[in-house]
Amino acid sequence: MNSIDKFVHVDRQKLNEEFYFRSLIEEAFSLGMINEEEVENIQYQCMELLTVKLEKLNKGESSSVRVETAEKIMKSNLYTIGLWLKSLTDADEAIKDIKKTRILLIYERGRKRIDTKLNSARHIHMMVLKNLLKTDNYTYNDTIKDGINGFFKIYNADYEANEIHITADYPLSIPVSRLAGIEFILKYLENVYYENMFCACFSSYDIEHLLFGYSKDYKLLVINIYEIVLTAAIGCKIAEKRALDLNIMPVHRKIIEDALFLKSEEETERIVIKASEELEDELCVNNIYLKQYIKNSLPKVTSSVINAARLNTLENVFVSKKYPELNGKFKYIYGIKMEDELYRSTVEEIIQCRYLSDKLLIIKSKIKSMADMEDLLLDAELTDNEINAVLQGLDAVEAAALAKRHDFREENECDLSKEELKLRNCIEKFINTKTDDQKKFIFKTISLMEDE
């Protein structure tokens, strides 16, 4: 009878990503893939590498160094070796490489990978800065701008490759764990990049007022902005309203409350997932990595929603925007208009649509500023009912800005076009459907808006 060889493999999941080389050797030894003599040889080669690095540090002189310094350099060396071994097909392949290749050569390969990752991190940081959120949150600005720049200035890949020397105080929705050195920074920046990409779908104006709704002291809080925006946007979709304005009012929270009433955790999870899918459709999210990041963020959002529904504290999760500037005069920014050709094709597409639902879908996906929205309401040959449906998707400040431009309280009708008259009348009807408190807010907002 022929003997059957028993194949042994290293389970990558059991390895420590931060101390990869050391955990790989320990696991391989426990499985009998390397013997004691081979382990001793590896240790000896690591000490040889340390000697080379110490001589380089001392510029060829034989002067001694502190034990703490030697230990730091050894950790840096092992981290760099692990970085190369991680790049191989699997852990078994890494063990083969250790057996046939000198440690010094593996280190040099790992050192080159550090340079590659450093270049990637600098590139991603540059893209992050180009798409930086316009916010007054101190921790966000201090970390993403100054903190990361500080890392690049002081990172020592030769002797402290496993260190970052910054605190990275701004928290991510999906924290980076089990990584160190350049790997940590690279992953951290990737996560920030996708969080910024998502937030860029919304106006900084709406995000800031959402944060004010979260806390009047939001500028000083250590919070994750993306998570607050994502939660509000998902709340909007559960309430079956446009997510772009991020405005959840008491009436919308009541709709959310009804939708979640007596729902199990599994049912609530399905509601959140469905809302996130509708949100991605509205925002035209096509980037597969952003889609995955949103998906990975949902468990935390779902958990918050489940707890809030159970404790009847949905107002703490689905917060309403607040406008501190309404304590004084302010100027509303209508935003940048799209290119003329794109605008004309969008208007033509809407005119050709037969159904209101299709028209609203085009408007939601393509109209990104109030400047274009105002033009569209005048140019797209919409009926009164269709204009009203569009107005229903605006938040109170947007409606006030439009009402100020097309003030139905003025009497200069003879100077207006037919389209302007129609829009003015529709705005009046729209405002008259609001509650007394909502009307007061709109008219107060109008009174505080400065002329452009």
CSV table of C-alpha atoms in Angstrom, one decimal:
chain,number,residue,atom,x,y,z
A,1,MET,CA,0.0,0.0,0.0
A,2,ASN,CA,1.4,3.4,-1.0
A,3,SER,CA,1.7,6.0,1.7
A,4,ILE,CA,-0.5,9.0,1.4
A,5,ASP,CA,1.4,12.3,2.0
A,6,LYS,CA,-0.3,14.7,4.3
A,7,PHE,CA,-0.2,18.2,3.0
A,8,VAL,CA,0.2,21.0,5.6
A,9,HIS,CA,-0.7,24.6,4.8
A,10,VAL,CA,-0.3,27.9,6.8
A,11,ASP,CA,-3.7,29.5,7.4
A,12,ARG,CA,-3.2,33.2,6.5
A,13,GLN,CA,-6.1,34.2,8.8
A,14,LYS,CA,-4.1,33.0,11.8
A,15,LEU,CA,-1.1,35.3,11.1
A,16,ASN,CA,-0.6,38.7,12.7
A,17,GLU,CA,-0.6,41.4,9.9
A,18,GLU,CA,1.4,43.8,11.9
A,19,PHE,CA,4.0,41.3,12.9
A,20,TYR,CA,3.7,39.1,9.8
A,21,PHE,CA,7.2,37.7,9.6
A,22,ARG,CA,7.4,36.6,13.2
A,23,SER,CA,3.9,35.0,13.2
A,24,LEU,CA,4.6,33.3,9.9
A,25,ILE,CA,7.8,31.6,11.3
A,26,GLU,CA,6.0,30.6,14.6
A,27,GLU,CA,3.0,29.1,12.7
A,28,ALA,CA,5.2,27.3,10.2
A,29,PHE,CA,7.4,25.9,13.0
A,30,SER,CA,4.3,24.7,14.9
A,31,LEU,CA,3.1,22.9,11.8
A,32,GLY,CA,6.5,21.3,11.2
A,33,MET,CA,7.1,23.1,7.9
A,34,ILE,CA,10.4,24.4,9.2
A,35,ASN,CA,12.6,22.8,11.8
A,36,GLU,CA,14.5,24.1,14.8
A,37,GLU,CA,17.8,24.3,12.9
A,38,GLU,CA,16.2,26.4,10.1
A,39,VAL,CA,14.6,28.7,12.7
A,40,GLU,CA,18.1,29.3,14.3
A,41,ASN,CA,19.6,30.0,10.8
A,42,ILE,CA,16.8,32.6,10.2
A,43,GLN,CA,17.5,34.2,13.6
A,44,TYR,CA,21.2,34.3,12.8
A,45,GLN,CA,20.6,36.0,9.5
A,46,CYS,CA,18.3,38.6,11.1
A,47,MET,CA,21.1,39.4,13.6
A,48,GLU,CA,23.5,39.7,10.6
A,49,LEU,CA,21.1,42.2,9.0
A,50,LEU,CA,20.9,44.1,12.3
A,51,THR,CA,24.7,44.4,12.4
A,52,VAL,CA,24.7,45.7,8.9
A,53,LYS,CA,22.1,48.3,9.7
A,54,LEU,CA,23.9,49.4,12.9
A,55,GLU,CA,27.1,49.9,11.1
A,56,LYS,CA,25.3,52.0,8.5
A,57,LEU,CA,23.7,54.0,11.3
A,58,ASN,CA,27.1,54.6,12.9
A,59,LYS,CA,28.7,55.3,9.5
A,60,GLY,CA,31.1,52.3,9.7
A,61,GLU,CA,32.3,53.0,13.2
A,62,SER,CA,32.1,50.3,15.9
A,63,SER,CA,30.6,52.5,18.6
A,64,SER,CA,27.8,50.9,20.6
A,65,VAL,CA,24.1,51.8,20.5
A,66,ARG,CA,21.4,51.7,23.2
A,67,VAL,CA,19.6,48.4,23.5
A,68,GLU,CA,16.3,50.2,22.9
A,69,THR,CA,17.7,51.6,19.6
A,70,ALA,CA,18.8,48.1,18.5
A,71,GLU,CA,15.4,46.7,19.4
A,72,LYS,CA,13.6,49.4,17.3
A,73,ILE,CA,15.8,48.7,14.3
A,74,MET,CA,15.2,45.0,14.6
A,75,LYS,CA,11.4,45.5,14.6
A,76,SER,CA,11.7,47.8,11.6
A,77,ASN,CA,13.8,45.1,9.8
A,78,LEU,CA,11.3,42.4,10.6
A,79,TYR,CA,8.4,44.6,9.4
A,80,THR,CA,10.1,45.3,6.1
A,81,ILE,CA,10.9,41.6,5.6
A,82,GLY,CA,7.2,40.8,6.3
A,83,LEU,CA,6.1,43.4,3.8
A,84,TRP,CA,7.8,41.5,1.0
A,85,LEU,CA,6.6,38.1,2.2
A,86,LYS,CA,3.0,39.4,2.1
A,87,SER,CA,3.3,40.2,-1.5
A,88,LEU,CA,3.8,36.5,-2.4
A,89,THR,CA,1.0,34.3,-3.6
A,90,ASP,CA,0.3,32.8,-0.2
A,91,ALA,CA,1.9,32.0,3.2
A,92,ASP,CA,3.2,28.6,1.9
A,93,GLU,CA,5.0,30.4,-0.9
A,94,ALA,CA,6.5,32.8,1.7
A,95,ILE,CA,7.9,29.9,3.7
A,96,LYS,CA,9.6,28.5,0.5
A,97,ASP,CA,11.1,31.9,-0.2
A,98,ILE,CA,12.5,32.2,3.3
A,99,LYS,CA,14.1,28.8,2.9
A,100,LYS,CA,15.8,29.5,-0.4
A,101,THR,CA,16.6,33.2,-0.2
A,102,ARG,CA,18.9,35.0,2.2
A,103,ILE,CA,17.2,37.3,4.7
A,104,LEU,CA,19.2,40.3,3.6
A,105,LEU,CA,17.9,40.0,0.0
A,106,ILE,CA,14.3,39.6,1.3
A,107,TYR,CA,14.8,42.7,3.3
A,108,GLU,CA,16.0,44.7,0.3
A,109,ARG,CA,13.0,43.5,-1.7
A,110,GLY,CA,10.7,44.6,1.1
A,111,ARG,CA,12.5,48.0,1.3
A,112,LYS,CA,11.7,48.6,-2.4
A,113,ARG,CA,8.0,47.8,-1.7
A,114,ILE,CA,8.0,50.4,1.0
A,115,ASP,CA,9.2,53.0,-1.5
A,116,THR,CA,6.4,51.9,-3.9
A,117,LYS,CA,3.8,52.1,-1.2
A,118,LEU,CA,5.1,55.6,-0.1
A,119,ASN,CA,4.7,56.8,-3.7
A,120,SER,CA,1.1,55.4,-3.8
A,121,ALA,CA,0.3,57.0,-0.4
A,122,ARG,CA,1.6,60.4,-1.6
A,123,HIS,CA,-0.5,60.1,-4.7
A,124,ILE,CA,-3.7,59.2,-2.8
A,125,HIS,CA,-3.0,62.0,-0.3
A,126,MET,CA,-2.8,64.4,-3.2
A,127,MET,CA,-6.2,63.2,-4.5
A,128,VAL,CA,-7.7,63.4,-1.0
A,129,LEU,CA,-6.5,67.1,-0.7
A,130,LYS,CA,-8.1,67.9,-4.1
A,131,ASN,CA,-11.4,66.5,-2.9
A,132,LEU,CA,-11.1,67.7,0.7
A,133,LEU,CA,-14.4,68.4,2.6
A,134,LYS,CA,-15.0,72.0,3.2
A,135,THR,CA,-15.6,71.8,6.9
A,136,ASP,CA,-14.6,73.6,10.1
A,137,ASN,CA,-14.2,70.3,12.0
A,138,TYR,CA,-10.9,70.7,13.7
A,139,THR,CA,-9.9,67.0,13.9
A,140,TYR,CA,-10.7,66.4,10.2
A,141,ASN,CA,-8.6,69.3,9.0
A,142,ASP,CA,-5.7,68.7,11.5
A,143,THR,CA,-5.4,65.1,10.6
A,144,ILE,CA,-6.0,65.0,6.9
A,145,LYS,CA,-3.9,68.0,6.1
A,146,ASP,CA,-1.2,68.5,8.7
A,147,GLY,CA,-1.1,65.1,10.3
A,148,ILE,CA,-0.5,63.1,7.1
A,149,ASN,CA,2.0,65.8,5.8
A,150,GLY,CA,3.8,65.3,9.1
A,151,PHE,CA,4.0,61.5,8.5
A,152,PHE,CA,5.7,62.0,5.1
A,153,LYS,CA,8.2,64.4,6.6
A,154,ILE,CA,9.3,62.2,9.5
A,155,TYR,CA,8.8,58.6,8.3
A,156,ASN,CA,12.1,56.8,8.5
A,157,ALA,CA,11.8,53.7,6.2
A,158,ASP,CA,15.3,52.5,7.0
A,159,TYR,CA,15.2,52.4,10.7
A,160,GLU,CA,11.6,52.9,11.8
A,161,ALA,CA,9.6,51.4,9.0
A,162,ASN,CA,6.9,50.1,11.3
A,163,GLU,CA,6.2,53.5,13.0
A,164,ILE,CA,4.0,56.3,11.9
A,165,HIS,CA,4.7,58.9,14.6
A,166,ILE,CA,1.3,60.6,14.2
A,167,THR,CA,-1.9,59.9,16.0
A,168,ALA,CA,-4.4,59.9,13.1
A,169,ASP,CA,-7.0,61.3,15.4
A,170,TYR,CA,-9.8,61.7,12.8
A,171,PRO,CA,-11.8,58.4,13.1
A,172,LEU,CA,-12.9,56.5,10.1
A,173,SER,CA,-16.2,54.7,9.7
A,174,ILE,CA,-14.2,51.6,9.0
A,175,PRO,CA,-11.1,51.8,11.2
A,176,VAL,CA,-7.8,50.5,10.1
A,177,SER,CA,-6.6,47.7,12.3
A,178,ARG,CA,-3.8,45.2,12.5
A,179,LEU,CA,-1.5,47.3,10.2
A,180,ALA,CA,1.5,49.5,11.0
A,181,GLY,CA,3.9,51.9,9.2
A,182,ILE,CA,3.3,52.7,5.6
A,183,GLU,CA,0.6,50.0,5.3
A,184,PHE,CA,-1.5,51.7,8.0
A,185,ILE,CA,-1.1,55.2,6.3
A,186,LEU,CA,-1.9,53.8,2.8
A,187,LYS,CA,-5.1,52.0,4.0
A,188,TYR,CA,-6.1,55.0,6.1
A,189,LEU,CA,-5.8,57.3,3.1
A,190,GLU,CA,-7.7,54.9,0.9
A,191,ASN,CA,-10.6,54.9,3.4
A,192,VAL,CA,-10.5,58.7,3.7
A,193,TYR,CA,-10.5,58.9,-0.1
A,194,TYR,CA,-13.7,56.9,-0.5
A,195,GLU,CA,-15.4,58.7,2.4
A,196,ASN,CA,-14.6,62.0,0.7
A,197,MET,CA,-15.8,60.7,-2.7
A,198,PHE,CA,-19.2,59.9,-1.1
A,199,CYS,CA,-19.5,63.2,0.7
A,200,ALA,CA,-18.6,65.0,-2.6
A,201,CYS,CA,-22.0,63.9,-3.9
A,202,PHE,CA,-23.5,66.5,-1.5
A,203,SER,CA,-23.0,70.2,-1.2
A,204,SER,CA,-20.7,71.3,1.6
A,205,TYR,CA,-23.5,73.8,2.6
A,206,ASP,CA,-25.9,70.9,3.4
A,207,ILE,CA,-23.2,68.9,5.1
A,208,GLU,CA,-22.3,71.7,7.4
A,209,HIS,CA,-25.9,72.3,8.4
A,210,LEU,CA,-26.4,68.6,9.0
A,211,LEU,CA,-23.4,68.7,11.3
A,212,PHE,CA,-24.8,71.7,13.1
A,213,GLY,CA,-27.9,69.6,13.6
A,214,TYR,CA,-25.8,66.8,15.0
A,215,SER,CA,-24.2,69.2,17.5
A,216,LYS,CA,-23.7,72.9,17.7
A,217,ASP,CA,-20.1,72.1,18.9
A,218,TYR,CA,-19.4,69.8,15.9
A,219,LYS,CA,-16.3,71.8,15.0
A,220,LEU,CA,-14.6,70.5,18.2
A,221,LEU,CA,-15.9,67.0,18.3
A,222,VAL,CA,-14.0,63.9,17.2
A,223,ILE,CA,-16.6,62.5,14.8
A,224,ASN,CA,-16.7,60.7,11.4
A,225,ILE,CA,-18.4,63.1,9.0
A,226,TYR,CA,-19.0,60.4,6.3
A,227,GLU,CA,-21.0,58.3,8.7
A,228,ILE,CA,-23.3,61.1,9.7
A,229,VAL,CA,-23.9,62.0,6.1
A,230,LEU,CA,-24.5,58.4,5.0
A,231,THR,CA,-26.9,57.9,7.9
A,232,ALA,CA,-28.9,61.0,7.0
A,233,ALA,CA,-29.0,60.1,3.3
A,234,ILE,CA,-30.2,56.6,4.1
A,235,GLY,CA,-32.9,58.1,6.4
A,236,CYS,CA,-34.0,60.3,3.5
A,237,LYS,CA,-34.5,57.2,1.3
A,238,ILE,CA,-36.4,55.3,4.1
A,239,ALA,CA,-38.6,58.4,4.3
A,240,GLU,CA,-39.0,58.1,0.5
A,241,LYS,CA,-37.6,61.6,-0.2
A,242,ARG,CA,-34.6,63.0,-2.1
A,243,ALA,CA,-31.4,62.3,-0.3
A,244,LEU,CA,-29.3,65.1,-1.8
A,245,ASP,CA,-30.6,67.8,0.6
A,246,LEU,CA,-29.8,65.6,3.7
A,247,ASN,CA,-32.8,67.2,5.4
A,248,ILE,CA,-34.8,65.0,7.7
A,249,MET,CA,-37.6,66.9,9.4
A,250,PRO,CA,-40.0,65.6,12.0
A,251,VAL,CA,-42.5,64.5,9.4
A,252,HIS,CA,-39.9,62.4,7.7
A,253,ARG,CA,-38.8,60.9,11.0
A,254,LYS,CA,-42.5,59.9,11.6
A,255,ILE,CA,-42.4,58.1,8.2
A,256,ILE,CA,-39.2,56.3,9.2
A,257,GLU,CA,-40.7,55.4,12.6
A,258,ASP,CA,-43.7,53.9,10.9
A,259,ALA,CA,-41.5,52.0,8.5
A,260,LEU,CA,-39.5,50.5,11.3
A,261,PHE,CA,-42.4,49.9,13.7
A,262,LEU,CA,-42.3,46.3,15.1
A,263,LYS,CA,-39.7,45.3,12.6
A,264,SER,CA,-37.2,42.6,13.6
A,265,GLU,CA,-33.5,43.2,13.4
A,266,GLU,CA,-33.3,41.2,10.2
A,267,GLU,CA,-36.2,43.2,8.6
A,268,THR,CA,-34.6,46.5,9.7
A,269,GLU,CA,-31.3,45.4,8.1
A,270,ARG,CA,-33.1,44.7,4.9
A,271,ILE,CA,-34.8,48.2,5.0
A,272,VAL,CA,-31.4,49.8,5.5
A,273,ILE,CA,-29.8,47.8,2.7
A,274,LYS,CA,-32.7,48.6,0.3
A,275,ALA,CA,-32.4,52.3,1.2
A,276,SER,CA,-28.6,52.3,0.5
A,277,GLU,CA,-29.2,50.7,-2.9
A,278,GLU,CA,-31.8,53.4,-3.7
A,279,LEU,CA,-29.3,56.0,-2.5
A,280,GLU,CA,-26.6,54.7,-4.8
A,281,ASP,CA,-29.0,54.9,-7.7
A,282,GLU,CA,-29.9,58.5,-6.9
A,283,LEU,CA,-26.3,59.6,-6.5
A,284,CYS,CA,-25.2,57.5,-9.6
A,285,VAL,CA,-22.5,55.7,-7.6
A,286,ASN,CA,-20.7,53.6,-10.1
A,287,ASN,CA,-17.3,53.2,-8.5
A,288,ILE,CA,-17.1,49.5,-7.3
A,289,TYR,CA,-14.7,50.3,-4.5
A,290,LEU,CA,-17.0,53.1,-3.1
A,291,LYS,CA,-20.0,50.7,-3.4
A,292,GLN,CA,-18.0,48.1,-1.3
A,293,TYR,CA,-17.0,50.8,1.2
A,294,ILE,CA,-20.7,51.8,1.6
A,295,LYS,CA,-21.7,48.2,2.0
A,296,ASN,CA,-19.0,47.6,4.7
A,297,SER,CA,-20.3,50.7,6.5
A,298,LEU,CA,-23.9,49.5,6.8
A,299,PRO,CA,-23.6,47.2,9.8
A,300,LYS,CA,-22.7,50.2,12.0
A,301,VAL,CA,-25.5,52.3,10.6
A,302,THR,CA,-28.0,49.4,11.0
A,303,SER,CA,-27.0,48.8,14.6
A,304,SER,CA,-27.6,52.5,15.4
A,305,VAL,CA,-31.0,52.4,13.7
A,306,ILE,CA,-32.0,49.3,15.5
A,307,ASN,CA,-31.0,50.7,18.9
A,308,ALA,CA,-32.7,54.0,18.2
A,309,ALA,CA,-35.9,52.4,17.1
A,310,ARG,CA,-35.9,50.2,20.2
A,311,LEU,CA,-35.3,53.2,22.5
A,312,ASN,CA,-37.5,55.6,20.6
A,313,THR,CA,-34.6,58.0,20.0
A,314,LEU,CA,-34.6,58.2,16.2
A,315,GLU,CA,-34.0,61.9,16.4
A,316,ASN,CA,-30.5,61.2,17.7
A,317,VAL,CA,-29.7,59.1,14.6
A,318,PHE,CA,-31.6,60.8,11.8
A,319,VAL,CA,-30.8,64.4,12.8
A,320,SER,CA,-32.4,67.5,11.3
A,321,LYS,CA,-30.3,70.2,9.7
A,322,LYS,CA,-29.9,73.5,11.7
A,323,TYR,CA,-29.2,76.9,10.4
A,324,PRO,CA,-27.3,79.1,12.9
A,325,GLU,CA,-27.0,81.8,10.3
A,326,LEU,CA,-30.7,82.4,10.5
A,327,ASN,CA,-29.9,84.4,13.6
A,328,GLY,CA,-28.6,87.1,11.2
A,329,LYS,CA,-28.4,88.0,7.5
A,330,PHE,CA,-26.9,85.5,5.1
A,331,LYS,CA,-26.4,84.9,1.4
A,332,TYR,CA,-27.7,81.8,-0.3
A,333,ILE,CA,-25.3,80.3,-2.9
A,334,TYR,CA,-27.2,78.9,-5.9
A,335,GLY,CA,-24.2,76.9,-7.0
A,336,ILE,CA,-22.4,76.4,-10.4
A,337,LYS,CA,-24.4,75.8,-13.5
A,338,MET,CA,-23.6,72.8,-15.7
A,339,GLU,CA,-22.2,73.2,-19.3
A,340,ASP,CA,-24.8,74.6,-21.7
A,341,GLU,CA,-24.8,71.6,-24.0
A,342,LEU,CA,-25.3,69.1,-21.1
A,343,TYR,CA,-28.1,71.4,-19.7
A,344,ARG,CA,-29.9,71.5,-23.1
A,345,SER,CA,-29.7,67.7,-23.5
A,346,THR,CA,-31.0,67.2,-20.0
A,347,VAL,CA,-34.0,69.6,-20.6
A,348,GLU,CA,-34.7,67.9,-23.9
A,349,GLU,CA,-34.6,64.5,-22.2
A,350,ILE,CA,-37.1,65.6,-19.6
A,351,ILE,CA,-39.4,67.1,-22.2
A,352,GLN,CA,-39.4,63.8,-24.1
A,353,CYS,CA,-40.3,61.8,-21.0
A,354,ARG,CA,-43.9,60.8,-20.7
A,355,TYR,CA,-44.1,59.8,-17.0
A,356,LEU,CA,-43.5,62.1,-14.0
A,357,SER,CA,-41.5,59.3,-12.2
A,358,ASP,CA,-39.0,59.2,-15.1
A,359,LYS,CA,-38.7,63.0,-15.2
A,360,LEU,CA,-38.1,63.1,-11.4
A,361,LEU,CA,-35.4,60.4,-11.8
A,362,ILE,CA,-33.6,62.4,-14.4
A,363,ILE,CA,-33.8,65.6,-12.3
A,364,LYS,CA,-32.5,63.7,-9.2
A,365,SER,CA,-29.5,62.2,-11.0
A,366,LYS,CA,-28.4,65.1,-13.2
A,367,ILE,CA,-29.4,68.4,-11.5
A,368,LYS,CA,-26.8,69.2,-8.8
A,369,SER,CA,-27.3,72.9,-8.1
A,370,MET,CA,-30.2,75.3,-7.4
A,371,ALA,CA,-29.0,77.4,-10.3
A,372,ASP,CA,-29.8,74.6,-12.7
A,373,MET,CA,-32.9,73.6,-10.8
A,374,GLU,CA,-34.4,77.1,-11.2
A,375,ASP,CA,-33.6,77.2,-14.9
A,376,LEU,CA,-35.1,73.7,-15.4
A,377,LEU,CA,-38.4,74.7,-13.7
A,378,LEU,CA,-38.7,77.5,-16.3
A,379,ASP,CA,-37.4,75.6,-19.4
A,380,ALA,CA,-38.6,72.0,-19.1
A,381,GLU,CA,-42.3,72.6,-20.0
A,382,LEU,CA,-43.5,71.1,-16.8
A,383,THR,CA,-47.1,71.0,-15.7
A,384,ASP,CA,-48.2,72.5,-12.4
A,385,ASN,CA,-48.4,69.1,-10.9
A,386,GLU,CA,-44.9,68.2,-12.1
A,387,ILE,CA,-43.5,71.5,-10.8
A,388,ASN,CA,-45.1,70.8,-7.4
A,389,ALA,CA,-43.6,67.3,-7.4
A,390,VAL,CA,-40.1,68.9,-7.9
A,391,LEU,CA,-40.7,71.5,-5.2
A,392,GLN,CA,-41.6,68.7,-2.8
A,393,GLY,CA,-38.0,67.4,-3.1
A,394,LEU,CA,-36.5,70.7,-1.9
A,395,ASP,CA,-35.6,71.5,1.7
A,396,ALA,CA,-37.0,74.6,3.4
A,397,VAL,CA,-34.0,76.8,2.7
A,398,GLU,CA,-33.9,75.8,-1.0
A,399,ALA,CA,-37.7,76.5,-1.2
A,400,ALA,CA,-37.1,79.9,0.5
A,401,ALA,CA,-34.3,80.8,-1.9
A,402,LEU,CA,-36.6,80.0,-4.9
A,403,ALA,CA,-39.5,81.9,-3.3
A,404,LYS,CA,-37.3,85.0,-2.8
A,405,ARG,CA,-36.3,84.9,-6.5
A,406,HIS,CA,-40.0,84.4,-7.6
A,407,ASP,CA,-41.8,86.3,-4.9
A,408,PHE,CA,-45.6,85.8,-5.3
A,409,ARG,CA,-46.2,88.7,-2.9
A,410,GLU,CA,-44.9,91.2,-5.5
A,411,GLU,CA,-47.3,92.7,-8.0
A,412,ASN,CA,-45.1,93.3,-11.0
A,413,GLU,CA,-46.7,90.5,-13.0
A,414,CYS,CA,-46.7,92.5,-16.3
A,415,ASP,CA,-42.9,92.2,-16.4
A,416,LEU,CA,-42.9,88.4,-16.1
A,417,SER,CA,-42.9,85.7,-18.8
A,418,LYS,CA,-45.6,83.1,-18.9
A,419,GLU,CA,-43.1,80.5,-17.5
A,420,GLU,CA,-42.1,82.9,-14.6
A,421,LEU,CA,-45.8,83.5,-13.8
A,422,LYS,CA,-46.5,79.7,-13.7
A,423,LEU,CA,-43.5,79.1,-11.4
A,424,ARG,CA,-44.5,81.9,-9.1
A,425,ASN,CA,-48.0,80.5,-8.8
A,426,CYS,CA,-46.8,77.0,-8.2
A,427,ILE,CA,-44.4,78.3,-5.4
A,428,GLU,CA,-47.3,80.1,-3.8
A,429,LYS,CA,-49.5,76.9,-3.8
A,430,PHE,CA,-46.6,74.8,-2.6
A,431,ILE,CA,-45.9,77.1,0.4
A,432,ASN,CA,-49.6,77.3,1.2
A,433,THR,CA,-49.7,73.5,1.7
A,434,LYS,CA,-47.1,73.8,4.5
A,435,THR,CA,-47.9,74.0,8.3
A,436,ASP,CA,-47.9,77.4,10.0
A,437,ASP,CA,-44.5,76.6,11.6
A,438,GLN,CA,-43.0,75.6,8.2
A,439,LYS,CA,-44.4,78.8,6.6
A,440,LYS,CA,-43.0,81.0,9.3
A,441,PHE,CA,-39.6,79.3,8.8
A,442,ILE,CA,-39.7,79.9,5.1
A,443,PHE,CA,-40.7,83.5,5.3
A,444,LYS,CA,-38.2,84.2,8.1
A,445,THR,CA,-35.5,82.7,5.9
A,446,ILE,CA,-36.5,84.8,2.9
A,447,SER,CA,-36.4,88.0,5.1
A,448,LEU,CA,-32.8,87.1,6.2
A,449,MET,CA,-31.5,86.3,2.8
A,450,GLU,CA,-29.4,89.1,1.3
A,451,ASP,CA,-29.8,90.1,-2.3
A,452,GLU,CA,-27.2,88.7,-4.6
